[in-house]
């Protein structure tokens, strides 16, 4: 499924997909009984114009709808952010570490339990009007169900020093060992090249 970015007018910068649009599509798949077919959400985290997501919030709210969703953040122009304490929390890896710590706190666990006590019927409903209400609220994942599966790609030569065109793949996946690791390595070796460029 392709998600539309917000509309562009003559003098606007290109931006990301709104969180409302992402949640709307996930809930639509849920209503259609197809949510199990959604495996990964791929987003460009920093556009060429410098627009970035609130990565923690995107992952938090998506995990409330689909607790095992894999996130692939294309950070081709954003590798430098990991070295800046202000920007780090807006990177896929920084947000994954932050969210992992949050999910372990008693305070977050209590907030999540309270949220689900109040809103579980909206999630269980297959009524579009109920799901519409979920679009306007901040969703919290169930702490015991949420699995952090975060991948980030960065083009080193675009924003860091590199002798050649170099790329990095960063992984924060709680199911990587014994799960996705073999498939990841197979795909990596299949699509990499021995070409010097």
PDB file of N, CA, C and O in Angstrom, residues 32-72:
ATOM      1  N   UNK A  32     -10.610  -4.717   7.404  1.00  0.00           N
ATOM      2  CA  UNK A  32     -10.746  -5.651   6.274  1.00  0.00           C
ATOM      3  C   UNK A  32     -10.208  -7.040   6.607  1.00  0.00           C
ATOM      4  O   UNK A  32     -10.203  -7.925   5.741  1.00  0.00           O
ATOM      5  N   UNK A  33      -9.720  -7.231   7.835  1.00  0.00           N
ATOM      6  CA  UNK A  33      -9.166  -8.518   8.215  1.00  0.00           C
ATOM      7  C   UNK A  33      -7.836  -8.816   7.543  1.00  0.00           C
ATOM      8  O   UNK A  33      -7.450  -9.981   7.396  1.00  0.00           O
ATOM      9  N   UNK A  34      -7.113  -7.781   7.148  1.00  0.00           N
ATOM     10  CA  UNK A  34      -5.866  -7.950   6.403  1.00  0.00           C
ATOM     11  C   UNK A  34      -4.644  -7.410   7.159  1.00  0.00           C
ATOM     12  O   UNK A  34      -3.560  -7.368   6.586  1.00  0.00           O
ATOM     13  N   UNK A  35      -4.817  -7.021   8.403  1.00  0.00           N
ATOM     14  CA  UNK A  35      -3.705  -6.417   9.137  1.00  0.00           C
ATOM     15  C   UNK A  35      -2.524  -7.380   9.260  1.00  0.00           C
ATOM     16  O   UNK A  35      -1.367  -6.955   9.258  1.00  0.00           O
ATOM     17  N   UNK A  36      -2.798  -8.669   9.321  1.00  0.00           N
ATOM     18  CA  UNK A  36      -1.719  -9.659   9.421  1.00  0.00           C
ATOM     19  C   UNK A  36      -0.796  -9.643   8.195  1.00  0.00           C
ATOM     20  O   UNK A  36       0.337 -10.097   8.261  1.00  0.00           O
ATOM     21  N   UNK A  37      -1.269  -9.100   7.086  1.00  0.00           N
ATOM     22  CA  UNK A  37      -0.461  -9.049   5.867  1.00  0.00           C
ATOM     23  C   UNK A  37       0.483  -7.855   5.850  1.00  0.00           C
ATOM     24  O   UNK A  37       1.403  -7.794   5.035  1.00  0.00           O
ATOM     25  N   UNK A  38       0.240  -6.891   6.724  1.00  0.00           N
ATOM     26  CA  UNK A  38       1.126  -5.723   6.817  1.00  0.00           C
ATOM     27  C   UNK A  38       2.328  -6.133   7.658  1.00  0.00           C
ATOM     28  O   UNK A  38       2.188  -6.507   8.811  1.00  0.00           O
ATOM     29  N   UNK A  39       3.497  -6.080   7.065  1.00  0.00           N
ATOM     30  CA  UNK A  39       4.713  -6.528   7.747  1.00  0.00           C
ATOM     31  C   UNK A  39       5.641  -5.386   8.119  1.00  0.00           C
ATOM     32  O   UNK A  39       6.298  -5.431   9.145  1.00  0.00           O
ATOM     33  N   UNK A  40       5.710  -4.372   7.267  1.00  0.00           N
ATOM     34  CA  UNK A  40       6.725  -3.337   7.435  1.00  0.00           C
ATOM     35  C   UNK A  40       6.194  -1.971   7.022  1.00  0.00           C
ATOM     36  O   UNK A  40       5.403  -1.867   6.100  1.00  0.00           O
ATOM     37  N   UNK A  41       6.664  -0.959   7.717  1.00  0.00           N
ATOM     38  CA  UNK A  41       6.379   0.431   7.367  1.00  0.00           C
ATOM     39  C   UNK A  41       7.714   1.068   6.991  1.00  0.00           C
ATOM     40  O   UNK A  41       8.661   1.053   7.787  1.00  0.00           O
ATOM     41  N   UNK A  42       7.803   1.577   5.776  1.00  0.00           N
ATOM     42  CA  UNK A  42       9.037   2.194   5.280  1.00  0.00           C
ATOM     43  C   UNK A  42       8.797   3.688   5.112  1.00  0.00           C
ATOM     44  O   UNK A  42       7.906   4.090   4.365  1.00  0.00           O
ATOM     45  N   UNK A  43       9.588   4.489   5.817  1.00  0.00           N
ATOM     46  CA  UNK A  43       9.436   5.939   5.753  1.00  0.00           C
ATOM     47  C   UNK A  43      10.796   6.607   5.581  1.00  0.00           C
ATOM     48  O   UNK A  43      11.793   6.148   6.127  1.00  0.00           O
ATOM     49  N   UNK A  44      10.812   7.709   4.841  1.00  0.00           N
ATOM     50  CA  UNK A  44      12.011   8.531   4.728  1.00  0.00           C
ATOM     51  C   UNK A  44      12.010   9.480   5.911  1.00  0.00           C
ATOM     52  O   UNK A  44      11.149  10.352   6.017  1.00  0.00           O
ATOM     53  N   UNK A  45      12.963   9.280   6.813  1.00  0.00           N
ATOM     54  CA  UNK A  45      12.925  10.035   8.060  1.00  0.00           C
ATOM     55  C   UNK A  45      13.394  11.465   7.915  1.00  0.00           C
ATOM     56  O   UNK A  45      12.928  12.340   8.601  1.00  0.00           O
ATOM     57  N   UNK A  46      14.327  11.717   7.062  1.00  0.00           N
ATOM     58  CA  UNK A  46      14.749  13.095   6.857  1.00  0.00           C
ATOM     59  C   UNK A  46      14.715  13.360   5.361  1.00  0.00           C
ATOM     60  O   UNK A  46      15.478  12.763   4.605  1.00  0.00           O
ATOM     61  N   UNK A  47      13.825  14.209   4.949  1.00  0.00           N
ATOM     62  CA  UNK A  47      13.743  14.518   3.526  1.00  0.00           C
ATOM     63  C   UNK A  47      14.946  15.380   3.130  1.00  0.00           C
ATOM     64  O   UNK A  47      15.669  15.895   3.988  1.00  0.00           O
ATOM     65  N   UNK A  48      15.143  15.532   1.849  1.00  0.00           N
ATOM     66  CA  UNK A  48      16.233  16.370   1.349  1.00  0.00           C
ATOM     67  C   UNK A  48      16.109  17.781   1.913  1.00  0.00           C
ATOM     68  O   UNK A  48      17.094  18.480   2.107  1.00  0.00           O
ATOM     69  N   UNK A  49      14.875  18.194   2.197  1.00  0.00           N
ATOM     70  CA  UNK A  49      14.627  19.532   2.743  1.00  0.00           C
ATOM     71  C   UNK A  49      14.814  19.598   4.253  1.00  0.00           C
ATOM     72  O   UNK A  49      14.678  20.655   4.845  1.00  0.00           O
ATOM     73  N   UNK A  50      15.081  18.451   4.901  1.00  0.00           N
ATOM     74  CA  UNK A  50      15.365  18.452   6.333  1.00  0.00           C
ATOM     75  C   UNK A  50      14.172  18.201   7.234  1.00  0.00           C
ATOM     76  O   UNK A  50      14.256  18.406   8.449  1.00  0.00           O
ATOM     77  N   UNK A  51      13.058  17.762   6.691  1.00  0.00           N
ATOM     78  CA  UNK A  51      11.878  17.494   7.520  1.00  0.00           C
ATOM     79  C   UNK A  51      12.002  16.095   8.115  1.00  0.00           C
ATOM     80  O   UNK A  51      12.247  15.127   7.405  1.00  0.00           O
ATOM     81  N   UNK A  52      11.864  16.015   9.447  1.00  0.00           N
ATOM     82  CA  UNK A  52      12.000  14.735  10.145  1.00  0.00           C
ATOM     83  C   UNK A  52      10.722  14.408  10.921  1.00  0.00           C
ATOM     84  O   UNK A  52       9.932  15.289  11.238  1.00  0.00           O
ATOM     85  N   UNK A  53      10.572  13.126  11.208  1.00  0.00           N
ATOM     86  CA  UNK A  53       9.417  12.640  11.975  1.00  0.00           C
ATOM     87  C   UNK A  53       9.701  12.708  13.472  1.00  0.00           C
ATOM     88  O   UNK A  53      10.853  12.731  13.900  1.00  0.00           O
ATOM     89  N   UNK A  54       8.634  12.664  14.253  1.00  0.00           N
ATOM     90  CA  UNK A  54       8.731  12.336  15.672  1.00  0.00           C
ATOM     91  C   UNK A  54       8.704  10.813  15.702  1.00  0.00           C
ATOM     92  O   UNK A  54       7.651  10.188  15.771  1.00  0.00           O
ATOM     93  N   UNK A  55       9.871  10.205  15.615  1.00  0.00           N
ATOM     94  CA  UNK A  55       9.999   8.766  15.377  1.00  0.00           C
ATOM     95  C   UNK A  55       9.396   7.950  16.517  1.00  0.00           C
ATOM     96  O   UNK A  55       8.718   6.951  16.291  1.00  0.00           O
ATOM     97  N   UNK A  56       9.619   8.370  17.753  1.00  0.00           N
ATOM     98  CA  UNK A  56       9.057   7.641  18.895  1.00  0.00           C
ATOM     99  C   UNK A  56       7.542   7.600  18.792  1.00  0.00           C
ATOM    100  O   UNK A  56       6.922   6.549  18.943  1.00  0.00           O
ATOM    101  N   UNK A  57       6.954   8.732  18.492  1.00  0.00           N
ATOM    102  CA  UNK A  57       5.488   8.780  18.426  1.00  0.00           C
ATOM    103  C   UNK A  57       4.935   7.923  17.282  1.00  0.00           C
ATOM    104  O   UNK A  57       3.944   7.223  17.445  1.00  0.00           O
ATOM    105  N   UNK A  58       5.573   7.972  16.132  1.00  0.00           N
ATOM    106  CA  UNK A  58       5.118   7.151  15.008  1.00  0.00           C
ATOM    107  C   UNK A  58       5.161   5.677  15.392  1.00  0.00           C
ATOM    108  O   UNK A  58       4.193   4.942  15.198  1.00  0.00           O
ATOM    109  N   UNK A  59       6.278   5.242  15.964  1.00  0.00           N
ATOM    110  CA  UNK A  59       6.402   3.830  16.317  1.00  0.00           C
ATOM    111  C   UNK A  59       5.439   3.448  17.434  1.00  0.00           C
ATOM    112  O   UNK A  59       4.817   2.383  17.391  1.00  0.00           O
ATOM    113  N   UNK A  60       5.305   4.312  18.416  1.00  0.00           N
ATOM    114  CA  UNK A  60       4.397   4.073  19.537  1.00  0.00           C
ATOM    115  C   UNK A  60       2.967   3.838  19.042  1.00  0.00           C
ATOM    116  O   UNK A  60       2.326   2.849  19.392  1.00  0.00           O
ATOM    117  N   UNK A  61       2.483   4.751  18.226  1.00  0.00           N
ATOM    118  CA  UNK A  61       1.092   4.686  17.788  1.00  0.00           C
ATOM    119  C   UNK A  61       0.860   3.538  16.810  1.00  0.00           C
ATOM    120  O   UNK A  61      -0.188   2.896  16.834  1.00  0.00           O
ATOM    121  N   UNK A  62       1.829   3.259  15.952  1.00  0.00           N
ATOM    122  CA  UNK A  62       1.684   2.128  15.025  1.00  0.00           C
ATOM    123  C   UNK A  62       1.725   0.804  15.766  1.00  0.00           C
ATOM    124  O   UNK A  62       0.974  -0.128  15.446  1.00  0.00           O
ATOM    125  N   UNK A  63       2.585   0.703  16.789  1.00  0.00           N
ATOM    126  CA  UNK A  63       2.663  -0.533  17.579  1.00  0.00           C
ATOM    127  C   UNK A  63       1.394  -0.770  18.391  1.00  0.00           C
ATOM    128  O   UNK A  63       1.089  -1.906  18.752  1.00  0.00           O
ATOM    129  N   UNK A  64       0.648   0.282  18.668  1.00  0.00           N
ATOM    130  CA  UNK A  64      -0.637   0.111  19.350  1.00  0.00           C
ATOM    131  C   UNK A  64      -1.630  -0.623  18.443  1.00  0.00           C
ATOM    132  O   UNK A  64      -2.467  -1.395  18.912  1.00  0.00           O
ATOM    133  N   UNK A  65      -1.504  -0.410  17.147  1.00  0.00           N
ATOM    134  CA  UNK A  65      -2.402  -1.045  16.179  1.00  0.00           C
ATOM    135  C   UNK A  65      -1.855  -2.401  15.743  1.00  0.00           C
ATOM    136  O   UNK A  65      -2.589  -3.385  15.655  1.00  0.00           O
ATOM    137  N   UNK A  66      -0.569  -2.465  15.466  1.00  0.00           N
ATOM    138  CA  UNK A  66       0.077  -3.715  15.025  1.00  0.00           C
ATOM    139  C   UNK A  66       1.368  -3.886  15.821  1.00  0.00           C
ATOM    140  O   UNK A  66       2.403  -3.322  15.484  1.00  0.00           O
ATOM    141  N   UNK A  67       1.329  -4.666  16.900  1.00  0.00           N
ATOM    142  CA  UNK A  67       2.447  -4.736  17.850  1.00  0.00           C
ATOM    143  C   UNK A  67       3.747  -5.341  17.321  1.00  0.00           C
ATOM    144  O   UNK A  67       4.780  -5.191  17.951  1.00  0.00           O
ATOM    145  N   UNK A  68       3.703  -6.007  16.175  1.00  0.00           N
ATOM    146  CA  UNK A  68       4.937  -6.608  15.639  1.00  0.00           C
ATOM    147  C   UNK A  68       5.380  -5.954  14.332  1.00  0.00           C
ATOM    148  O   UNK A  68       6.158  -6.530  13.581  1.00  0.00           O
ATOM    149  N   UNK A  69       4.917  -4.749  14.087  1.00  0.00           N
ATOM    150  CA  UNK A  69       5.254  -4.047  12.849  1.00  0.00           C
ATOM    151  C   UNK A  69       6.757  -3.749  12.790  1.00  0.00           C
ATOM    152  O   UNK A  69       7.349  -3.311  13.768  1.00  0.00           O
ATOM    153  N   UNK A  70       7.354  -3.994  11.639  1.00  0.00           N
ATOM    154  CA  UNK A  70       8.764  -3.687  11.405  1.00  0.00           C
ATOM    155  C   UNK A  70       8.842  -2.284  10.810  1.00  0.00           C
ATOM    156  O   UNK A  70       8.077  -1.938   9.908  1.00  0.00           O
ATOM    157  N   UNK A  71       9.786  -1.492  11.316  1.00  0.00           N
ATOM    158  CA  UNK A  71       9.977  -0.132  10.812  1.00  0.00           C
ATOM    159  C   UNK A  71      11.305  -0.055  10.076  1.00  0.00           C
ATOM    160  O   UNK A  71      12.338  -0.465  10.604  1.00  0.00           O
ATOM    161  N   UNK A  72      11.271   0.457   8.862  1.00  0.00           N
ATOM    162  CA  UNK A  72      12.494   0.730   8.111  1.00  0.00           C
ATOM    163  C   UNK A  72      12.545   2.230   7.868  1.00  0.00           C
ATOM    164  O   UNK A  72      11.712   2.790   7.152  1.00  0.00           O
TER     165      UNK A  72
END
